[in-house]
Amino acid sequence: MVVVSPHFDDAAFSLGGSLAQWDRAVVVTAHGGPPASEAALSDWDAECGFASGREAHAVRMEEDRASCAALDARAWPLPIPDGPYLVVDVDLDEVTRCMADLAPQAAVHLPLAVAQPDHARVRDAALSGLLERPDLKVYFYADLPYAAATPGWSADLGEGPYAEPLASALAAVEARVGPLCQGVSRRVEGNAWVLKRRSVLAHASQLSLVGGMDEVAAVGALLAPRGPLRIEREWSPVRT
């Protein structure tokens, strides 16, 4: 099981419950590299209390190791800096190469990219590397907590109809890979929830900002019993 996480916290938020139950899982973080030493501190990292982008990266690397350890998954950060620290247009060739080099029969889980342009770039770069890999199974996970703020996302585990921007993300994926099967939903309970909660809390440096975003605050407390992280959803291409 290979989960492609655009940033250090996306896999834990979106698929932590599933990761807790998978054996030998790997979390590939696309934007896992340090910024240049001379890079100006981003607004996001400043609001998280950091003095420099490099300090933020070092802390988040440790957070990611702890988060993956809670899920018994292997952390695999790629050397691409986060968006605010990229000097030129986003070059995600490293993501493409990583996908092309995966072991046979791997199951790859990509972000659906719900209202997240940077997630969409990572998703598309990964798909470019998977074009010549028909042996790999591909799944698309709903980006949490953002997808849960979309009208049509229901706590009853039902399927759509989904409103924008979730419907738009599904359409963008279908334009690349063809029709998708009906989404599979999982409610995270019991020990899986204990482990997911532990992995999410490991990303402490960003939790207050993520939880305070307008589109996230609308769906309630992140770790509430019926909160936005309790349901995980994935879609897969229709096999012909």
XYZ file of N, CA and C in Angstrom, residues 35-167:
399
model
N 13.230 23.938 2.406
C 13.381 25.135 1.562
C 14.838 25.566 1.509
N 15.161 26.409 0.560
C 16.502 26.968 0.505
C 16.768 27.796 1.758
N 18.012 27.822 2.193
C 18.348 28.511 3.443
C 18.005 29.990 3.400
N 18.026 30.584 2.194
C 17.749 32.017 2.078
C 16.271 32.326 1.850
N 15.419 31.309 1.787
C 14.002 31.520 1.491
C 13.319 32.286 2.621
N 12.475 33.239 2.233
C 11.717 34.007 3.222
C 10.684 33.116 3.892
N 10.435 33.349 5.150
C 9.474 32.557 5.914
C 8.068 32.743 5.341
N 7.362 31.636 5.090
C 6.001 31.720 4.559
C 5.037 32.203 5.646
N 3.924 32.779 5.207
C 2.919 33.254 6.158
C 2.389 32.105 7.011
N 2.169 30.945 6.375
C 1.635 29.789 7.102
C 2.589 29.370 8.218
N 3.867 29.253 7.891
C 4.840 28.824 8.895
C 5.032 29.877 9.976
N 4.922 31.146 9.597
C 5.024 32.214 10.596
C 3.871 32.120 11.590
N 2.659 31.850 11.072
C 1.503 31.739 11.953
C 1.556 30.479 12.811
N 2.359 29.502 12.390
C 2.569 28.305 13.208
C 3.638 28.541 14.283
N 4.283 29.719 14.265
C 5.231 30.067 15.302
C 6.683 29.816 14.977
N 7.003 29.492 13.711
C 8.380 29.187 13.353
C 9.161 30.450 12.991
N 10.471 30.374 13.188
C 11.350 31.498 12.871
C 11.903 31.405 11.458
N 11.879 30.215 10.861
C 12.399 30.039 9.505
C 11.722 28.840 8.858
N 11.784 28.811 7.523
C 11.220 27.678 6.804
C 11.963 26.390 7.111
N 13.251 26.476 7.297
C 14.045 25.282 7.598
C 13.688 24.715 8.971
N 13.427 25.596 9.940
C 13.005 25.109 11.252
C 11.664 24.389 11.127
N 10.733 24.968 10.368
C 9.422 24.341 10.176
C 9.579 22.967 9.537
N 10.429 22.868 8.526
C 10.616 21.598 7.840
C 11.204 20.547 8.783
N 12.208 20.921 9.572
C 12.832 19.969 10.483
C 11.827 19.446 11.505
N 11.003 20.337 12.038
C 9.990 19.919 13.008
C 8.972 18.995 12.348
N 8.555 19.339 11.143
C 7.518 18.538 10.484
C 8.052 17.181 10.037
N 9.320 17.096 9.754
C 9.908 15.783 9.458
C 9.791 14.870 10.676
N 10.088 15.410 11.857
C 9.969 14.620 13.083
C 8.509 14.275 13.364
N 7.620 15.221 13.138
C 6.196 14.950 13.321
C 5.739 13.828 12.404
N 6.207 13.868 11.168
C 5.792 12.851 10.199
C 6.304 11.464 10.587
N 7.528 11.401 11.081
C 8.056 10.107 11.542
C 7.185 9.550 12.671
N 6.808 10.411 13.612
C 5.973 9.972 14.725
C 4.578 9.570 14.248
N 4.038 10.323 13.302
C 2.715 10.018 12.771
C 2.707 8.674 12.055
N 3.711 8.442 11.205
C 3.804 7.177 10.477
C 4.065 6.015 11.442
N 4.872 6.254 12.466
C 5.151 5.199 13.444
C 3.876 4.775 14.162
N 2.990 5.731 14.440
C 1.729 5.402 15.094
C 0.883 4.472 14.238
N 1.047 4.567 12.920
C 0.270 3.757 11.978
C 1.066 2.559 11.471
N 2.274 2.381 11.983
C 3.171 1.306 11.541
C 3.402 1.392 10.040
N 3.588 2.621 9.543
C 3.855 2.862 8.125
C 5.246 3.468 7.979
N 5.821 3.329 6.798
C 7.148 3.880 6.531
C 7.016 5.244 5.880
N 7.740 6.218 6.412
C 7.730 7.566 5.854
C 8.742 7.667 4.719
N 8.310 8.223 3.586
C 9.181 8.380 2.417
C 9.003 9.804 1.869
N 9.675 10.796 2.463
C 9.549 12.170 1.971
C 10.383 12.389 0.707
N 9.797 13.031 -0.286
C 10.523 13.395 -1.499
C 11.152 14.782 -1.304
N 12.203 15.097 -2.059
C 12.974 16.326 -1.811
C 12.408 17.581 -2.451
N 11.093 17.718 -2.515
C 10.460 18.881 -3.128
C 9.987 19.820 -2.022
N 10.441 21.075 -1.994
C 9.976 22.010 -0.963
C 8.478 22.287 -1.085
N 7.899 22.765 -0.003
C 6.495 23.147 -0.021
C 6.296 24.331 -0.966
N 5.064 24.504 -1.421
C 4.750 25.504 -2.421
C 5.311 26.895 -2.190
N 5.164 27.467 -0.993
C 5.660 28.835 -0.788
C 7.166 28.980 -0.948
N 7.895 27.869 -0.915
C 9.358 27.928 -0.979
C 9.916 27.520 -2.338
N 9.053 27.263 -3.302
C 9.531 26.917 -4.634
C 9.953 28.186 -5.367
N 11.158 28.186 -5.894
C 11.682 29.367 -6.579
C 11.094 29.484 -7.983
N 10.822 28.362 -8.621
C 10.261 28.339 -9.969
C 8.918 27.624 -9.919
N 8.279 27.521 -11.080
C 7.020 26.793 -11.148
C 7.201 25.376 -10.611
N 6.127 24.845 -10.067
C 6.192 23.536 -9.423
C 6.732 22.486 -10.387
N 7.814 21.841 -9.996
C 8.396 20.750 -10.768
C 8.248 19.480 -9.943
N 7.334 18.632 -10.355
C 7.026 17.431 -9.586
C 7.507 16.170 -10.299
N 8.561 16.309 -11.095
C 9.100 15.141 -11.794
C 9.501 14.032 -10.821
N 9.915 14.412 -9.631
C 10.316 13.414 -8.642
C 9.143 12.507 -8.271
N 7.932 13.080 -8.226
C 6.734 12.279 -7.949
C 6.494 11.303 -9.091
N 6.617 11.795 -10.314
C 6.410 10.949 -11.493
C 7.383 9.777 -11.499
N 8.659 10.065 -11.246
C 9.670 9.001 -11.232
C 9.416 7.999 -10.111
N 8.992 8.497 -8.971
C 8.716 7.617 -7.831
C 7.635 6.604 -8.183
N 6.576 7.059 -8.841
C 5.491 6.157 -9.206
C 5.953 5.126 -10.243
N 6.759 5.573 -11.198
C 7.223 4.669 -12.249
C 8.124 3.573 -11.697
N 8.753 3.843 -10.542
C 9.711 2.892 -9.984
C 9.124 2.001 -8.889
N 7.848 2.084 -8.638
C 7.256 1.283 -7.567
C 7.333 -0.211 -7.883
N 7.363 -1.007 -6.838
C 7.407 -2.459 -7.001
C 6.138 -2.962 -7.679
N 6.220 -4.084 -8.402
C 5.034 -4.649 -9.056
C 3.919 -4.953 -8.057
N 2.689 -4.800 -8.519
C 1.490 -5.158 -7.757
C 1.207 -4.214 -6.597
N 1.851 -3.084 -6.539
C 1.555 -2.127 -5.466
C 0.158 -1.539 -5.669
N -0.456 -1.149 -4.564
C -1.723 -0.419 -4.592
C -1.413 1.024 -4.234
N -1.724 1.943 -5.144
C -1.355 3.343 -4.982
C -2.593 4.167 -4.677
N -2.523 4.961 -3.631
C -3.644 5.790 -3.194
C -3.275 7.260 -3.393
N -3.982 7.925 -4.302
C -3.686 9.303 -4.676
C -4.760 10.245 -4.141
N -4.405 11.507 -3.889
C -5.426 12.470 -3.453
C -6.407 12.763 -4.572
N -7.679 12.854 -4.216
C -8.689 13.253 -5.193
C -8.495 14.722 -5.575
N -7.984 15.514 -4.641
C -7.714 16.952 -4.834
C -9.006 17.755 -4.814
N -9.665 17.739 -3.665
C -10.903 18.494 -3.485
C -10.564 19.919 -3.065
N -10.767 20.861 -3.984
C -10.534 22.284 -3.731
C -9.102 22.557 -3.299
N -8.165 21.769 -3.788
C -6.762 21.908 -3.411
C -5.892 21.866 -4.674
N -5.579 23.010 -5.276
C -4.789 23.015 -6.518
C -3.434 22.341 -6.377
N -2.766 22.502 -5.226
C -1.468 21.851 -5.056
C -1.618 20.344 -4.982
N -2.725 19.870 -4.391
C -2.998 18.433 -4.375
C -3.242 17.931 -5.795
N -3.919 18.726 -6.606
C -4.193 18.332 -7.988
C -2.901 18.185 -8.784
N -1.940 19.068 -8.562
C -0.668 18.967 -9.267
C 0.076 17.690 -8.874
N 0.031 17.354 -7.591
C 0.674 16.124 -7.129
C -0.034 14.911 -7.722
N -1.352 14.921 -7.697
C -2.135 13.817 -8.268
C -1.796 13.604 -9.733
N -1.762 14.680 -10.503
C -1.513 14.557 -11.937
C -0.077 14.113 -12.227
N 0.876 14.584 -11.426
C 2.255 14.139 -11.604
C 2.373 12.650 -11.320
N 1.682 12.179 -10.293
C 1.704 10.751 -9.977
C 1.071 9.935 -11.097
N -0.044 10.419 -11.627
C -0.705 9.698 -12.713
C 0.193 9.604 -13.940
N 1.002 10.610 -14.195
C 1.918 10.562 -15.336
C 2.909 9.418 -15.186
N 3.305 9.132 -13.947
C 4.223 8.029 -13.718
C 3.570 6.673 -13.729
N 2.244 6.665 -13.655
C 1.511 5.397 -13.602
C 0.977 4.968 -14.965
N 1.178 5.807 -15.993
C 0.620 5.502 -17.305
C 1.126 4.175 -17.855
N 2.385 3.878 -17.599
C 2.982 2.649 -18.119
C 3.004 1.539 -17.075
N 2.185 1.658 -16.037
C 2.177 0.662 -14.975
C 0.780 0.065 -14.799
N 0.290 -0.684 -15.787
C -1.045 -1.284 -15.649
C -1.109 -2.338 -14.558
N 0.049 -2.766 -14.043
C 0.069 -3.778 -12.983
C -0.317 -3.186 -11.629
N -0.335 -1.867 -11.524
C -0.614 -1.227 -10.243
C -2.096 -0.869 -10.113
N -2.635 -1.107 -8.945
C -4.002 -0.693 -8.651
C -3.971 0.749 -8.156
N -4.927 1.550 -8.616
C -4.952 2.960 -8.268
C -6.275 3.312 -7.596
N -6.181 4.069 -6.507
C -7.347 4.547 -5.774
C -7.198 6.050 -5.562
N -8.321 6.729 -5.390
C -8.319 8.164 -5.163
C -9.068 8.453 -3.872
N -8.366 9.052 -2.921
C -8.988 9.302 -1.617
C -9.475 10.746 -1.500
N -10.559 10.898 -0.755
C -11.092 12.230 -0.488
C -10.171 12.953 0.480
N -9.767 14.156 0.133
C -8.862 14.935 0.961
C -9.625 15.455 2.190
N -9.206 15.018 3.355
C -9.828 15.476 4.595
C -8.906 16.476 5.292
N -9.512 17.427 5.997
C -10.949 17.590 6.280
C -11.711 18.373 5.223
N -11.038 18.778 4.136
C -11.648 19.677 3.161
C -12.864 19.062 2.467
N -12.782 17.786 2.099
C -13.904 17.151 1.399
C -15.151 17.106 2.260
N -14.961 16.989 3.574
C -16.115 16.881 4.471
C -16.908 18.175 4.549
N -16.327 19.283 4.107
C -17.029 20.560 4.101
C -17.860 20.752 2.840
N -17.787 19.798 1.912
C -18.517 19.902 0.653
C -19.964 19.468 0.831
N -20.932 20.266 0.393
C -22.331 19.820 0.452
C -22.495 18.478 -0.245
N -23.191 17.560 0.389
C -23.366 16.229 -0.173
C -22.534 15.186 0.530
N -21.524 15.638 1.292
C -20.738 14.702 2.110
C -21.600 14.353 3.313
N -21.894 13.075 3.471
C -22.854 12.688 4.499
C -22.251 11.725 5.489
N -22.615 11.888 6.759
C -22.118 11.008 7.817
C -22.748 9.626 7.775
N -23.720 9.410 6.891
C -24.360 8.094 6.836
C -23.642 7.136 5.890
N -22.488 7.545 5.380
C -21.673 6.741 4.466
C -22.325 6.526 3.110
N -23.331 7.304 2.815
C -23.987 7.145 1.526
C -23.171 7.728 0.397
N -23.618 7.495 -0.830
C -22.928 7.979 -2.031
C -23.699 9.134 -2.629
N -23.065 10.285 -2.879
C -23.556 11.458 -3.570
C -25.079 11.628 -3.574
N -25.645 12.441 -4.436
C -24.866 13.231 -5.405
C -24.049 14.332 -4.725
N -22.829 14.494 -5.165
C -21.941 15.441 -4.522
C -21.990 16.786 -5.234
N -21.891 17.821 -4.443
C -21.875 19.169 -4.994
C -20.425 19.602 -5.215
N -20.273 20.752 -5.839
C -18.941 21.325 -5.988
C -18.363 21.567 -4.598
N -17.047 21.455 -4.411
C -16.020 21.119 -5.397
C -15.694 19.627 -5.481
N -16.387 18.794 -4.690
C -16.111 17.366 -4.728
C -16.466 16.781 -6.087
N -17.609 17.183 -6.629
C -18.008 16.690 -7.943
C -17.002 17.107 -9.011
